[in-house]
Short mmCIF file of N, CA, C and O in Angstrom, two decimals:
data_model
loop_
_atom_site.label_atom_id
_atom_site.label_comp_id
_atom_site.label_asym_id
_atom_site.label_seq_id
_atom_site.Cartn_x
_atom_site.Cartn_y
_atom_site.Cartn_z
N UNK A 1 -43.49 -85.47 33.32
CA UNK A 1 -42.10 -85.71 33.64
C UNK A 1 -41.87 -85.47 35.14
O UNK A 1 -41.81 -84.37 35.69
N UNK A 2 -41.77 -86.45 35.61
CA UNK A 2 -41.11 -86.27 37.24
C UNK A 2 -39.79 -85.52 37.71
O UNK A 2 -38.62 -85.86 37.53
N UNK A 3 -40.19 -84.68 38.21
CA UNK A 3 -38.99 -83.91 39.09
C UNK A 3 -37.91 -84.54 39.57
O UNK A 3 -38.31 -85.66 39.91
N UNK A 4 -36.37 -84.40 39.84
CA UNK A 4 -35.30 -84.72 40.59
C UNK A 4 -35.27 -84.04 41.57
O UNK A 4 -34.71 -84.51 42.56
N UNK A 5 -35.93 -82.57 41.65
CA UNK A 5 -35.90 -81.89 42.86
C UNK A 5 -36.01 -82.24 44.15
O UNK A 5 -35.14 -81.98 44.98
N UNK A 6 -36.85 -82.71 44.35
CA UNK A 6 -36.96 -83.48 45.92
C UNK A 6 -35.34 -84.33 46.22
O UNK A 6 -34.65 -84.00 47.18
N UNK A 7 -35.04 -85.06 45.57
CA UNK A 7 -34.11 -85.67 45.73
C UNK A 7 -32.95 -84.97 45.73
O UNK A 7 -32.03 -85.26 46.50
N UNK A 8 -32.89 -84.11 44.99
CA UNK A 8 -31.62 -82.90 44.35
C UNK A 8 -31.64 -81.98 46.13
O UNK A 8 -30.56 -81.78 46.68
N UNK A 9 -32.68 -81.63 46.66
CA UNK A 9 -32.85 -80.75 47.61
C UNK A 9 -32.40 -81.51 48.74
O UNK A 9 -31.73 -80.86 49.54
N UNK A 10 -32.58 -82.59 49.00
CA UNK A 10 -32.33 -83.91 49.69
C UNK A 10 -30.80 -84.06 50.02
O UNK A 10 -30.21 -83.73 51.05
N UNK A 11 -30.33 -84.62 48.97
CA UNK A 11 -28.85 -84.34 48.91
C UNK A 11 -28.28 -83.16 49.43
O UNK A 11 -27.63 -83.26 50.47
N UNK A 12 -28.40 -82.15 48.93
CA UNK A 12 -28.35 -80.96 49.06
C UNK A 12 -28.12 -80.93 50.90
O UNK A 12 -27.09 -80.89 51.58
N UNK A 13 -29.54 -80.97 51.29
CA UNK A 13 -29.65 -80.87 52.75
C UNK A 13 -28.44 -82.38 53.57
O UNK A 13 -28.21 -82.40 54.78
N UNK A 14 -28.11 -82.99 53.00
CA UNK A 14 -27.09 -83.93 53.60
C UNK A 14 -25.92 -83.33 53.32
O UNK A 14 -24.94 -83.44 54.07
N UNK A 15 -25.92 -82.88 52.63
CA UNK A 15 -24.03 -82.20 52.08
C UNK A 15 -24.24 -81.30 53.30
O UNK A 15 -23.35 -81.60 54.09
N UNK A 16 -25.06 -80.29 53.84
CA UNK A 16 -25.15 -79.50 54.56
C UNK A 16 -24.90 -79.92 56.15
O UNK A 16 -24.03 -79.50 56.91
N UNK A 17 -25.63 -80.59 56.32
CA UNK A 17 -25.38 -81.59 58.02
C UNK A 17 -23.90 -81.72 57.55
O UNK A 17 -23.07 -81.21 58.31
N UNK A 18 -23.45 -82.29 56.46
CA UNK A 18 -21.71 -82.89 57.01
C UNK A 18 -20.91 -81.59 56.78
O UNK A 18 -19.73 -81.83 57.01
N UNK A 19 -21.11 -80.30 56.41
CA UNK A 19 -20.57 -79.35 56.65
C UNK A 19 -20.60 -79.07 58.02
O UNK A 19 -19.57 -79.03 58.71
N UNK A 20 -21.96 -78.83 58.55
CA UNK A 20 -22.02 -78.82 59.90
C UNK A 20 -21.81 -79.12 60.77
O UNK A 20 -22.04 -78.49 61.80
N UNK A 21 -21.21 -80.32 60.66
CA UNK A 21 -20.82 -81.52 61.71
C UNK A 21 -18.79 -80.63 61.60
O UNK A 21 -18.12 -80.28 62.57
N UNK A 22 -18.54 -80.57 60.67
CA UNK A 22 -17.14 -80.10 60.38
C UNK A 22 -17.24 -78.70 61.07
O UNK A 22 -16.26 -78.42 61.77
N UNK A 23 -18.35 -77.66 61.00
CA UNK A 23 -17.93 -76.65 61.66
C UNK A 23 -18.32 -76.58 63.00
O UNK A 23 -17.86 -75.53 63.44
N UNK A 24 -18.92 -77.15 63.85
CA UNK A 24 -19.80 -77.44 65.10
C UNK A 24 -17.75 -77.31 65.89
O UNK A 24 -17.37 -76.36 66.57
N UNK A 25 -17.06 -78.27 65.58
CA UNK A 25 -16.06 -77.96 66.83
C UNK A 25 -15.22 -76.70 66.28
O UNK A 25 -14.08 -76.66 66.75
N UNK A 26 -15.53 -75.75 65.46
CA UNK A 26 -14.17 -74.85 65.08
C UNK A 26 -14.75 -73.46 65.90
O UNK A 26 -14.47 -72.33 65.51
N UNK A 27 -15.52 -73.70 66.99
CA UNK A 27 -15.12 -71.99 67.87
C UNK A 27 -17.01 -71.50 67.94
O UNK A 27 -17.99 -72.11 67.50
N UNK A 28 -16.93 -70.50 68.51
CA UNK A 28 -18.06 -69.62 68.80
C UNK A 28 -18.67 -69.17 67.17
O UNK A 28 -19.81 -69.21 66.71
N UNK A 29 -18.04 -68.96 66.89
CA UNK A 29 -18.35 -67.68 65.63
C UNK A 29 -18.97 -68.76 64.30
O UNK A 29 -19.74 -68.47 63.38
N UNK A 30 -18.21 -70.25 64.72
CA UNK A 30 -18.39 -71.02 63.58
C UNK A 30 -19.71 -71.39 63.50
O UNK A 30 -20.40 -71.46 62.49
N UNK A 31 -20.20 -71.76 65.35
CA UNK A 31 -21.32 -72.51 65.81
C UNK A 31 -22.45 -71.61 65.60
O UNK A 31 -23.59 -72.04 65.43
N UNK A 32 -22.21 -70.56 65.61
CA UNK A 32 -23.47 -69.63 65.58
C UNK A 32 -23.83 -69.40 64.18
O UNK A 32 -25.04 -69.37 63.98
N UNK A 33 -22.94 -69.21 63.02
CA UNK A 33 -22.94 -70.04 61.54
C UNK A 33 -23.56 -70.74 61.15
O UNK A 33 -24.62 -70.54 60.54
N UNK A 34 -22.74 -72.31 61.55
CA UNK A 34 -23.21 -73.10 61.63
C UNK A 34 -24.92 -73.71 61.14
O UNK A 34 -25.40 -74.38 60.23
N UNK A 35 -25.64 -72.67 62.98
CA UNK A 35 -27.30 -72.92 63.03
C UNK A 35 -27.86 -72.41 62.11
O UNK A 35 -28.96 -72.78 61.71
N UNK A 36 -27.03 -71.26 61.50
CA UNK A 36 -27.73 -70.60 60.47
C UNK A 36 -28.16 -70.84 59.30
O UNK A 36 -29.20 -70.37 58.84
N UNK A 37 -27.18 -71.79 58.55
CA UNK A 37 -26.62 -72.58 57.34
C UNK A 37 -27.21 -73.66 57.23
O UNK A 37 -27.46 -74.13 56.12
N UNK A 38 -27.60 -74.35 58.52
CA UNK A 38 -27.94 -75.67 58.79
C UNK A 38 -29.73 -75.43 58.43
O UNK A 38 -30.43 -75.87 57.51
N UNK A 39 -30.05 -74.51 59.64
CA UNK A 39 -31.49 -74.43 59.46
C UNK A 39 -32.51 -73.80 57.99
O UNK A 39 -33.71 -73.79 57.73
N UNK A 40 -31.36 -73.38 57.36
CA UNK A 40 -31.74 -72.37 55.75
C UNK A 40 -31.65 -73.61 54.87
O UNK A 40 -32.58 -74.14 54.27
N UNK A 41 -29.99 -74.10 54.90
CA UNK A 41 -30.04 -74.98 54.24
C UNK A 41 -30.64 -76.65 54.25
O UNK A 41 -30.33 -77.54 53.45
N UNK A 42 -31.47 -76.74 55.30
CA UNK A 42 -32.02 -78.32 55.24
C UNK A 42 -33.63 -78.06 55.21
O UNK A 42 -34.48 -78.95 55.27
N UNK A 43 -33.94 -76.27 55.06
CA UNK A 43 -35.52 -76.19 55.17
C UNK A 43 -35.49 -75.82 53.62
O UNK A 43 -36.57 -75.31 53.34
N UNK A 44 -34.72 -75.88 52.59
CA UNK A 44 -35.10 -76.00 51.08
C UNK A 44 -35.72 -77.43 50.37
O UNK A 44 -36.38 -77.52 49.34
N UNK A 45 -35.31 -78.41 51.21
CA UNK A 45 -35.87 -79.73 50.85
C UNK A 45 -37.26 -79.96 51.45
O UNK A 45 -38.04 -80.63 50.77
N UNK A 46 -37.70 -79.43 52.73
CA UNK A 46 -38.84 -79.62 53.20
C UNK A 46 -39.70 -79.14 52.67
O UNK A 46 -40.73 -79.79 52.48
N UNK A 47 -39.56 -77.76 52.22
CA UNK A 47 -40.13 -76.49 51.23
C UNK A 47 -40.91 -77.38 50.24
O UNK A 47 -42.08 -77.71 50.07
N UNK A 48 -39.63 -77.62 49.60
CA UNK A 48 -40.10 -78.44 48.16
C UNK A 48 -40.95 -79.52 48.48
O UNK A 48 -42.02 -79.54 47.88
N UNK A 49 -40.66 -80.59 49.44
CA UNK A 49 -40.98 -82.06 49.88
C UNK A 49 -42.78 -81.66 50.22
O UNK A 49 -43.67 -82.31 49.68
N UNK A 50 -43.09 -80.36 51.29
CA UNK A 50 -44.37 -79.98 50.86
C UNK A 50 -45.36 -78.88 49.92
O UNK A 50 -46.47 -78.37 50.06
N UNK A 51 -44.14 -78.82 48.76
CA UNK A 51 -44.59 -78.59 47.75
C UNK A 51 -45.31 -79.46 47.39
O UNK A 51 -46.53 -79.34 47.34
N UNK A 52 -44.49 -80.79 47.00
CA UNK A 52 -45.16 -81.52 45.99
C UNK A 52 -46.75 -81.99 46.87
O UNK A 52 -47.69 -82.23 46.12
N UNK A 53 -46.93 -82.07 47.91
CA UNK A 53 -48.07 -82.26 48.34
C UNK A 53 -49.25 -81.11 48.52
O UNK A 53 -50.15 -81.08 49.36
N UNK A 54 -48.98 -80.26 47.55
CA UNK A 54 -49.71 -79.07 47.86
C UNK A 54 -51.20 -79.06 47.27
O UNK A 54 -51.64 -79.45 46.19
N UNK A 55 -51.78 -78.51 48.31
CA UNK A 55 -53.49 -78.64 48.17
C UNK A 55 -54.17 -77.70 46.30
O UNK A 55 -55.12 -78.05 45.59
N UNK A 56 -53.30 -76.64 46.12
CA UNK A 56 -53.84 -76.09 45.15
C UNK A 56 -52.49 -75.18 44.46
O UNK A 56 -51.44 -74.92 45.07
N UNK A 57 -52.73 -74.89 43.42
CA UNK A 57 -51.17 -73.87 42.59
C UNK A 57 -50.97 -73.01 43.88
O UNK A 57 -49.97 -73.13 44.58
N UNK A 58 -52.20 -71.97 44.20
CA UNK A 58 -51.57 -71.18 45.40
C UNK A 58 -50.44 -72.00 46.55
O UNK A 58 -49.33 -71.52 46.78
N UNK A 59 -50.77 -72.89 47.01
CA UNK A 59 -50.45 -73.41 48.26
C UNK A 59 -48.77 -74.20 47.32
O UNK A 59 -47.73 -74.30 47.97
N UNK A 60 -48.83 -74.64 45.83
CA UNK A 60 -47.35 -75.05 45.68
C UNK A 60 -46.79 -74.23 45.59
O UNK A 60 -45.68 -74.39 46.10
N UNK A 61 -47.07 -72.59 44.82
CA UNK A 61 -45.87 -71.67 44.84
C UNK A 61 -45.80 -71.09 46.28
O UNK A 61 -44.69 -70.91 46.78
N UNK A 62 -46.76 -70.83 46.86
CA UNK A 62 -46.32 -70.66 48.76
C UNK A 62 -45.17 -71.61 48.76
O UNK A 62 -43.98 -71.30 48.72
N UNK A 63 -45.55 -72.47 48.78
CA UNK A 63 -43.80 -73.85 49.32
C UNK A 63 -43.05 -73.36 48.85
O UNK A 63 -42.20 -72.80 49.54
N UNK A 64 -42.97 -73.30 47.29
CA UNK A 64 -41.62 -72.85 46.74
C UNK A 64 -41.29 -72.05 46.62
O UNK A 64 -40.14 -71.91 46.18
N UNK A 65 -42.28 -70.77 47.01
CA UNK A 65 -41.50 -69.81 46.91
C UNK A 65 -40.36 -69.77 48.69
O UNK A 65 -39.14 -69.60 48.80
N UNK A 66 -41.32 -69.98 49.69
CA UNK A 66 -40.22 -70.37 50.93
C UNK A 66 -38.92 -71.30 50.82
O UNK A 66 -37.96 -71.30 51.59
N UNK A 67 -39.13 -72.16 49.57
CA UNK A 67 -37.82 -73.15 49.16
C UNK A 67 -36.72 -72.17 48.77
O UNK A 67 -35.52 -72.38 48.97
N UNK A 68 -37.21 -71.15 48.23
CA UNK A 68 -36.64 -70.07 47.19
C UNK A 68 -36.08 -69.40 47.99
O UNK A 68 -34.86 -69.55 47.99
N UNK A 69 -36.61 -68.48 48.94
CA UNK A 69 -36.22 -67.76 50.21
C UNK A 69 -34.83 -68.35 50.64
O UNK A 69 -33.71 -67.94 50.33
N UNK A 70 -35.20 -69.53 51.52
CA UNK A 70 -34.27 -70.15 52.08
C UNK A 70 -32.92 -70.43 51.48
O UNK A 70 -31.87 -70.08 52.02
N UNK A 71 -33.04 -71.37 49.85
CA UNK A 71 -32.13 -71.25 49.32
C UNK A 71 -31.25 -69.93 49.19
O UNK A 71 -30.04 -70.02 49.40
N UNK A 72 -31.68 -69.02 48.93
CA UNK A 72 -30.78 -67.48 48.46
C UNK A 72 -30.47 -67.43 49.63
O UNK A 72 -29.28 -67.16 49.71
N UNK A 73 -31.20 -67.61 51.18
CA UNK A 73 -30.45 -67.60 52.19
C UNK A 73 -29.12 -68.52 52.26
O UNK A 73 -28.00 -68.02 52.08
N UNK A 74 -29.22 -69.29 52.40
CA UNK A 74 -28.54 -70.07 52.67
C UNK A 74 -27.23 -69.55 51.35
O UNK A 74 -26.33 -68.80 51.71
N UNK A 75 -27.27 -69.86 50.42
CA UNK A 75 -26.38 -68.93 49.58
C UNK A 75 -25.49 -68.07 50.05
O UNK A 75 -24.28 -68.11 49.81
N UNK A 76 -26.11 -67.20 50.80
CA UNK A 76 -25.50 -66.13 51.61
C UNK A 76 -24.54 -66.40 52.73
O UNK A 76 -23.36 -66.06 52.83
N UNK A 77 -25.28 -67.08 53.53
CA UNK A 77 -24.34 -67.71 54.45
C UNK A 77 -23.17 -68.76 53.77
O UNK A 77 -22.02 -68.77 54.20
N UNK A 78 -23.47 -69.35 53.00
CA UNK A 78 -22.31 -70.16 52.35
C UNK A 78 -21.19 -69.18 52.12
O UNK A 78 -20.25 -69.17 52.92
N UNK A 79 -21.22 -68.24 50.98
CA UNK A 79 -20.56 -67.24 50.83
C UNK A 79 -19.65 -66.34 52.01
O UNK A 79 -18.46 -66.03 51.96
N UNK A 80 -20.75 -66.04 53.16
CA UNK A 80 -20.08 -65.59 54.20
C UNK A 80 -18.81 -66.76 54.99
O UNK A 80 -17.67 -66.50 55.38
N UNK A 81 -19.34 -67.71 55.00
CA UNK A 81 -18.34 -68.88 55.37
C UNK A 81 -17.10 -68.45 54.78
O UNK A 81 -16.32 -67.80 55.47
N UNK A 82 -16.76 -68.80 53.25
CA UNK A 82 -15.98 -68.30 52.43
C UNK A 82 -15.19 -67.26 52.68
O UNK A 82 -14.01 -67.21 53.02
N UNK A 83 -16.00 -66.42 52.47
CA UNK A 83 -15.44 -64.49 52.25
C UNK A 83 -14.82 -64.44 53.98
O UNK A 83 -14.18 -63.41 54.15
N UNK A 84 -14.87 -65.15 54.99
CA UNK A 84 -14.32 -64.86 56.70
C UNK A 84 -13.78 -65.88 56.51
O UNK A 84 -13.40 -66.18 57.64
N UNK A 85 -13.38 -66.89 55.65
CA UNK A 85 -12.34 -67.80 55.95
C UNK A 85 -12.38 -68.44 56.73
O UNK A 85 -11.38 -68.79 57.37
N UNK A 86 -13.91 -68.94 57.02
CA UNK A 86 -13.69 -69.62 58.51
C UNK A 86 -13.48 -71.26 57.74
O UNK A 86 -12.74 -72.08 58.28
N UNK A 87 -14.24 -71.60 56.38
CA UNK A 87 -14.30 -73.00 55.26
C UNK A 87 -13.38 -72.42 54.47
O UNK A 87 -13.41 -71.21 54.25
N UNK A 88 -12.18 -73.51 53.79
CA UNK A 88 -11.96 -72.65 52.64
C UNK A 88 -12.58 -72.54 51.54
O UNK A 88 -13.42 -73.34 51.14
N UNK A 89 -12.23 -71.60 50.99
CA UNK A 89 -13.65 -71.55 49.43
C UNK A 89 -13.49 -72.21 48.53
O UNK A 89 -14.32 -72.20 47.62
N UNK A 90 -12.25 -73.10 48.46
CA UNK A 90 -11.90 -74.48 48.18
C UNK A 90 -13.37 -75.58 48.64
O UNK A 90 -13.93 -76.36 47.87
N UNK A 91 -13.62 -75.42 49.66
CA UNK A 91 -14.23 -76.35 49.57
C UNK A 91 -15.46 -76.25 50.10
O UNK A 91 -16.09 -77.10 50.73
N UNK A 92 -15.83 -74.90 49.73
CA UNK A 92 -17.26 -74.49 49.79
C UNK A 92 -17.85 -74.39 48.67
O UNK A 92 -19.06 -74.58 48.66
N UNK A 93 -17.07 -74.04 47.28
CA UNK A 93 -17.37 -73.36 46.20
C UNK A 93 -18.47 -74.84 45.15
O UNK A 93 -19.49 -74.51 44.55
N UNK A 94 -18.09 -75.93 45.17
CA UNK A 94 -19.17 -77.10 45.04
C UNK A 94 -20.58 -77.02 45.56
O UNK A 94 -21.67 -77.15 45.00
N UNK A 95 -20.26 -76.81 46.66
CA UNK A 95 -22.19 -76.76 47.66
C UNK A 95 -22.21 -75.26 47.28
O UNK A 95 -23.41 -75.05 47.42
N UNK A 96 -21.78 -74.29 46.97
CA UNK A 96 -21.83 -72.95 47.13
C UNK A 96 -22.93 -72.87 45.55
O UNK A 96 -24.10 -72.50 45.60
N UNK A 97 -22.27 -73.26 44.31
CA UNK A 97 -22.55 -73.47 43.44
C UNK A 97 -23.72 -74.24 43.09
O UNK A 97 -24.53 -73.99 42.20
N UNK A 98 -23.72 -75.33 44.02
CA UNK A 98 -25.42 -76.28 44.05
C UNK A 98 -26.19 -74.98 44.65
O UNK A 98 -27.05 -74.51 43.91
N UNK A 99 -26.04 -74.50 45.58
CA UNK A 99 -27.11 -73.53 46.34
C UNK A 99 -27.40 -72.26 45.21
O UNK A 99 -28.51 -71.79 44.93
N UNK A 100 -26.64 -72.02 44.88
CA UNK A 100 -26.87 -71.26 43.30
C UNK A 100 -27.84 -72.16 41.98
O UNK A 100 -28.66 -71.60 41.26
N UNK A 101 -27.62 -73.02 41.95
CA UNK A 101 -28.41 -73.57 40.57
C UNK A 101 -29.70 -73.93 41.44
O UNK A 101 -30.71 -73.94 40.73
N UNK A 102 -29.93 -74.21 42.64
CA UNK A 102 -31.60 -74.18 43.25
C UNK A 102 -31.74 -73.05 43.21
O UNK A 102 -32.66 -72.93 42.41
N UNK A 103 -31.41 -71.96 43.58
CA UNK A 103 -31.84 -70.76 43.69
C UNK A 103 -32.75 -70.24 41.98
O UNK A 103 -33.78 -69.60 41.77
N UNK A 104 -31.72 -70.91 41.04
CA UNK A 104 -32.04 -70.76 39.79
C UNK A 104 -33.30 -71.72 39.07
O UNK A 104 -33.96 -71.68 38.04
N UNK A 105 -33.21 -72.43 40.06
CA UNK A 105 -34.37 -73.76 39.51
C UNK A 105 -35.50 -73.44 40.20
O UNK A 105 -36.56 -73.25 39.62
N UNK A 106 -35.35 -73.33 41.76
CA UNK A 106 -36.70 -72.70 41.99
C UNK A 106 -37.47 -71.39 41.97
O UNK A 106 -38.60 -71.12 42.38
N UNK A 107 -36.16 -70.38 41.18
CA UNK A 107 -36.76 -69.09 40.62
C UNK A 107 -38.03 -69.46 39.27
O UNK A 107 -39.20 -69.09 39.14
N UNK A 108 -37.32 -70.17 38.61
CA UNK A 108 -37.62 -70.32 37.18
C UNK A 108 -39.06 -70.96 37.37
O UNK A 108 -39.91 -70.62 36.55
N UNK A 109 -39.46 -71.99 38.56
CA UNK A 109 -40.56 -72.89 39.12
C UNK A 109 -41.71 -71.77 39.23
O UNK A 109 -42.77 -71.66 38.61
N UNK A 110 -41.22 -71.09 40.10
CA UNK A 110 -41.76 -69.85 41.24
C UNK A 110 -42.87 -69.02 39.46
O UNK A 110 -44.07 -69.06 39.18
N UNK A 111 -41.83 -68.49 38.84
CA UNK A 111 -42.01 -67.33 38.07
C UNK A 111 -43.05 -68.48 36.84
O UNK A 111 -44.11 -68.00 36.44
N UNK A 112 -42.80 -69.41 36.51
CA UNK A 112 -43.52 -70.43 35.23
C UNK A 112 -44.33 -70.59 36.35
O UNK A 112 -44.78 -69.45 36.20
N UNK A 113 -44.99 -71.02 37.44
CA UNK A 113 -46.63 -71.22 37.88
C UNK A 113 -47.06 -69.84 38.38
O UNK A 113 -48.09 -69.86 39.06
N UNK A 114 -46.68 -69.05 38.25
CA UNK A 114 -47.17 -67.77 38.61
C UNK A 114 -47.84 -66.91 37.54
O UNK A 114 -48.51 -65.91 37.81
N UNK A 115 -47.63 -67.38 36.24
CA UNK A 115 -48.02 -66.68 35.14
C UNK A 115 -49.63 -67.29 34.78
O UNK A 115 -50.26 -66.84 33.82
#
């Protein structure tokens, strides 16, 4: 059965650029955000993207587990967006929620090839 992940992570990392593009003119505090959110959240698709090309089980849960990392990062920073009001949580709580169910998908990945 073929994965959606790549594609799911994909998306994911585009919803993220057009957040970014929205917070890039709102101030100092946003922009420095911003890099943070941007670079966590568009390195969960790459993670995965060289997952699937991975030389051996070691070398795919290495990827995913860094997919994994990043995601819960990025999580975080979403949240912080939110909780300082700089996005409203109106309209963070969609991508906030995707960054939660990867977190949950590539836990579940991580922990089933590890056994």
């Amino acid at each position: 059965m073929k994965s959606d992940l790549p594609e799911r992570t994909f998306a994911f990392a585009e919803r993220i650029v057009r957040l970014c593009q929205f917070l890039e003119s709102e101030g100092i505090v946003s922009s420095i955000l911003m890099k943070q959110v941007l670079r966590s959240g568009t390195a969960i698709g790459s993670h995965v993207e060289e997952g699937q090309a991975s030389e051996s089980k070691k070398d795919f849960i290495h990827k995913y587990s860094l997919a994994l990392k990043e995601a819960r990062e990025t999580h975080y920073w979403l949240r912080l967006l939110a909780a300082a009001e700089i996005v409203p949580r109106a309209r963070l709580d969609p991508i906030t929620q995707e960054a939660n169910e990867l977190v949950a998908i590539l836990t579940t990945i991580c922990k089933k090839n590890r056994d």
